[in-house]
C-alpha cells in the first residue's frame, strides 16, 4: 500500500482480500499506519474530523514526523476554519458559474480533438488528454495561453516526483508556481478580470475574505487537483472502455449514457487512490484499536469495489450502474469542491470524442506514472476509428 508499484499494477485482488480478512489493517511500513478498505468505515472516518484530522497532511505516510502546516491548504484544514474557507472558495464553484463554463470547455475539447486523426497512431495520454484539463484550469485562472504547457510541467512535478521521467522536483515546481501565482495576483490587484482569481479575491463570508496565503495555497491545490485527477479519470476511463468493448459500443449507440459512464469510471478507476487522516484520540474500529496520533489511510479504490455497497457486480465495469454512490471525490468535510467541474469536463470530453471516434485500439504498452496518490497514465499509444454519420454534440 505504501509503494507506487502497488497502484501501477492491479490492486483489486489485494483490496478484496483486505476487505474480507483485515478491513482495518495495520502495516509497519513508513513508520506504521492503518489501511482502511471498507466503504462504511471510510464514510465513518470522513464524517468525523474531530476524531480524524487532516492537519498533518493527506499524503501517504513516509515515516517522517508530521506537524500541522503553519500555512495550511483547504485540504489540510480542519473545522471550524475549514468550513469558513470552503464557503469562501465555493464562491468560484457555484452551479451557475460551473454550468456557464460548458461552452468554453467544449471549445477547448474540440480544439484538442482536432489534432487527432482516425487510422493514425497517436499518443493519447500526454499528446491529447492531458492538454484538456490544464487548459481549462489555466483559462479558469486567467493565465495566458502561452503558459499552458508550463503549467502542465509544474503540475506533473508536483504529484509525480517519484517518476523517473520528471526532472523537476516537487519543491522546484512549487517554487515556480508560487512565483507565477504571485504575479497573477499582483495583476488582479491592479485590475480585476473575469476569472477565478478575481472572484476569490472579492469573495466574502460574514465580512471575512481569503488571506493572501490562503488564496495562494488554494491556487496550488486547484492546479494539481483540477488537472491531474481529471486527466487521469479520462485516460484511465478510456482504458476501461478499451478493456470492455461492449460498454464502449453502448455509449457510441446511446450517448445519453455518458453521464452515468463518467460516474462508473470514477468508481472503477478511482483516480485518487487515497487520503490520509490522523487520529486525535484513541478510537475502536471493527475491534482494532487506533491510537491517538496514528495515521489512517482511506483507500478509496478499495471502498469503491465494496460488495456490501455495490453488490455482486462490484468488480465489473457497468456504464449503466445506478445508483452509484462511489467515494471517488472523497466524503464528509473534505469531499472535493470541484466535483461538478470534473464531471462536466469528463462528460464533455467523451461526448465530443465518441461523436468523432467509435473505436479505440491500444497499439503499445500503457506506461503509468509512479505515484502513490495519483498513479496516472504517462504514455498510451492508440489508433482511433472514425464514427460515421454522427455529428458532434452541440
XYZ file of N, CA, C and O in Angstrom, residues 40-110:
284
model
N -18.170 1.768 4.444
C -18.802 2.390 5.617
C -17.765 2.923 6.602
O -18.002 3.939 7.264
N -16.621 2.254 6.702
C -15.575 2.723 7.605
C -14.978 4.042 7.111
O -14.692 4.950 7.908
N -14.783 4.153 5.805
C -14.260 5.390 5.245
C -15.273 6.518 5.412
O -14.913 7.655 5.734
N -16.554 6.218 5.222
C -17.593 7.225 5.471
C -17.571 7.657 6.940
O -17.707 8.851 7.250
N -17.412 6.709 7.841
C -17.372 6.994 9.273
C -16.215 7.939 9.598
O -16.389 8.964 10.263
N -15.030 7.615 9.108
C -13.854 8.428 9.403
C -13.969 9.797 8.753
O -13.673 10.833 9.377
N -14.427 9.839 7.493
C -14.514 11.092 6.768
C -15.498 12.080 7.349
O -15.357 13.296 7.149
N -16.492 11.580 8.069
C -17.518 12.458 8.637
C -17.226 12.857 10.083
O -18.050 13.504 10.719
N -16.041 12.494 10.585
C -15.678 12.801 11.976
C -14.312 13.466 12.056
O -13.350 12.894 12.588
N -14.202 14.699 11.541
C -12.902 15.382 11.568
C -12.405 15.676 12.977
O -11.210 15.920 13.164
N -13.312 15.654 13.960
C -12.863 15.870 15.335
C -12.090 14.659 15.853
O -11.290 14.783 16.792
N -12.316 13.485 15.248
C -11.590 12.277 15.632
C -10.430 11.975 14.694
O -9.447 11.346 15.105
N -10.570 12.396 13.425
C -9.562 12.077 12.414
C -9.225 13.356 11.657
O -9.977 13.811 10.798
N -8.084 13.922 11.970
C -7.689 15.239 11.478
C -6.935 15.161 10.151
O -6.261 14.167 9.850
N -7.026 16.244 9.370
C -6.256 16.382 8.133
C -5.054 17.309 8.301
O -4.277 17.486 7.361
N -4.903 17.893 9.472
C -3.945 18.990 9.655
C -2.490 18.574 9.442
O -1.648 19.409 9.091
N -2.167 17.300 9.637
C -0.784 16.842 9.446
C -0.517 16.382 8.021
O 0.557 15.829 7.738
N -1.467 16.585 7.137
C -1.263 16.219 5.740
C -2.104 15.044 5.321
O -2.543 14.236 6.150
N -2.330 14.935 4.016
C -3.211 13.895 3.481
C -2.461 12.900 2.612
O -3.056 11.953 2.104
N -1.153 13.072 2.436
C -0.371 12.152 1.624
C -0.050 10.882 2.396
O -0.144 10.828 3.630
N 0.346 9.857 1.654
C 0.755 8.597 2.269
C 1.866 8.850 3.286
O 2.819 9.582 3.002
N 1.768 8.300 4.508
C 2.834 8.479 5.492
C 4.183 8.035 4.928
O 4.262 7.050 4.179
N 5.241 8.766 5.269
C 6.575 8.447 4.763
C 7.568 8.127 5.876
O 8.768 7.999 5.624
N 7.064 7.996 7.104
C 7.941 7.671 8.218
C 8.551 8.863 8.901
O 9.185 8.730 9.949
N 8.382 10.059 8.332
C 8.928 11.273 8.935
C 7.910 11.873 9.896
O 6.701 11.752 9.674
N 8.366 12.514 10.964
C 7.427 13.151 11.909
C 6.566 14.184 11.201
O 7.050 14.940 10.346
N 5.303 14.239 11.539
C 4.371 15.181 10.923
C 3.875 16.188 11.946
O 3.492 15.830 13.057
N 3.869 17.447 11.548
C 3.261 18.504 12.345
C 2.308 19.278 11.455
O 2.391 19.209 10.220
N 1.414 20.011 12.065
C 0.451 20.786 11.288
C 1.176 21.867 10.489
O 2.105 22.508 10.968
N 0.741 22.053 9.236
C 1.303 23.082 8.368
C 0.902 24.459 8.909
O -0.283 24.728 9.109
N 1.878 25.358 9.151
C 1.515 26.697 9.657
C 0.713 27.515 8.640
O 0.041 28.466 9.017
N 0.793 27.145 7.338
C 0.006 27.814 6.302
C -0.765 26.754 5.510
O -0.444 26.452 4.368
N -1.770 26.168 6.124
C -2.422 25.002 5.526
C -3.254 25.346 4.303
O -3.763 26.449 4.152
N -3.395 24.349 3.413
C -4.333 24.419 2.306
C -5.720 24.044 2.814
O -5.875 23.520 3.929
N -6.705 24.262 1.977
C -8.064 23.847 2.316
C -8.098 22.366 2.675
O -8.765 21.955 3.630
N -7.361 21.575 1.929
C -7.403 20.120 2.088
C -6.747 19.658 3.388
O -6.979 18.544 3.849
N -5.929 20.511 4.012
C -5.270 20.152 5.272
C -5.718 21.055 6.418
O -4.969 21.294 7.361
N -6.943 21.528 6.318
C -7.526 22.375 7.363
C -8.730 21.677 7.972
O -9.573 21.148 7.251
N -8.829 21.680 9.272
C -9.955 21.070 9.974
C -11.014 22.119 10.299
O -10.722 23.311 10.349
N -12.252 21.671 10.577
C -13.273 22.598 11.083
C -12.824 23.168 12.439
O -12.063 22.520 13.146
N -13.287 24.376 12.758
C -14.253 25.193 12.008
C -13.636 26.042 10.898
O -14.333 26.558 10.052
N -12.283 26.186 10.887
C -11.658 27.021 9.867
C -11.926 26.459 8.471
O -12.110 27.219 7.521
N -11.931 25.155 8.344
C -12.194 24.540 7.043
C -13.542 24.984 6.480
O -13.659 25.296 5.289
N -14.556 25.011 7.328
C -15.896 25.390 6.873
C -15.916 26.818 6.348
O -16.545 27.108 5.321
N -15.223 27.721 7.044
C -15.190 29.113 6.614
C -14.451 29.257 5.284
O -14.891 29.978 4.381
N -13.302 28.567 5.159
C -12.559 28.616 3.910
C -13.374 28.046 2.760
O -13.379 28.585 1.649
N -14.058 26.946 3.019
C -14.833 26.297 1.962
C -15.951 27.214 1.457
O -16.224 27.266 0.260
N -16.599 27.917 2.381
C -17.655 28.851 1.966
C -17.099 29.949 1.071
O -17.720 30.328 0.075
N -15.912 30.444 1.406
C -15.297 31.494 0.607
C -14.918 30.983 -0.778
O -15.239 31.601 -1.794
N -14.260 29.855 -0.827
C -13.765 29.332 -2.101
C -14.902 28.850 -2.988
O -14.831 28.932 -4.220
N -15.993 28.375 -2.355
C -17.125 27.874 -3.142
C -17.768 28.984 -3.973
O -18.534 28.685 -4.904
N -17.441 30.245 -3.683
C -17.967 31.350 -4.485
C -17.556 31.213 -5.950
O -18.246 31.699 -6.851
N -16.419 30.554 -6.187
C -15.955 30.364 -7.550
C -16.435 29.087 -8.189
O -16.102 28.815 -9.348
N -17.212 28.282 -7.443
C -17.661 26.992 -7.966
C -19.162 26.792 -7.783
O -19.625 25.675 -7.567
N -19.917 27.868 -7.853
C -21.367 27.743 -7.779
C -21.874 27.005 -9.011
O -21.228 27.021 -10.074
N -23.024 26.319 -8.928
C -23.568 25.630 -10.110
C -23.709 26.555 -11.309
O -23.408 26.168 -12.443
N -24.142 27.784 -11.070
C -24.302 28.726 -12.176
C -22.961 29.025 -12.843
O -22.842 29.057 -14.068
N -21.939 29.223 -12.013
C -20.622 29.538 -12.556
C -20.049 28.357 -13.331
O -19.485 28.525 -14.427
N -20.186 27.144 -12.785
C -19.651 25.959 -13.457
C -20.412 25.679 -14.750
O -19.803 25.421 -15.802
N -21.736 25.742 -14.710
C -22.527 25.472 -15.912
C -22.221 26.464 -17.029
O -22.239 26.113 -18.210
N -21.915 27.701 -16.637
C -21.606 28.720 -17.640
C -20.300 28.437 -18.355
O -20.038 29.007 -19.432
N -19.480 27.554 -17.807
C -18.200 27.231 -18.418
C -18.312 26.219 -19.551
O -17.351 26.027 -20.306
N -19.472 25.563 -19.687
C -19.570 24.466 -20.656
C -19.203 24.874 -22.083
O -18.455 24.140 -22.757
N -19.683 26.006 -22.612
C -19.285 26.358 -23.986
C -17.772 26.505 -24.152
O -17.210 26.047 -25.160
N -17.108 27.111 -23.196
C -15.656 27.273 -23.285
C -14.951 25.924 -23.182
O -13.970 25.662 -23.894
N -15.441 25.061 -22.275
C -14.855 23.727 -22.134
C -15.026 22.938 -23.425
O -14.100 22.270 -23.910
N -16.204 23.024 -24.022
C -16.453 22.287 -25.258
C -15.549 22.802 -26.382
O -15.040 22.012 -27.193
N -15.321 24.100 -26.420
C -14.433 24.665 -27.440
C -12.997 24.177 -27.252
O -12.300 23.867 -28.230
N -12.540 24.106 -25.991
C -11.194 23.609 -25.716
C -11.074 22.149 -26.124
O -10.101 21.739 -26.772
N -12.067 21.333 -25.764
C -12.038 19.917 -26.123
C -12.008 19.748 -27.635
O -11.227 18.949 -28.181
N -12.852 20.471 -28.342
C -12.877 20.356 -29.796
C -11.552 20.767 -30.415
O -11.069 20.121 -31.360
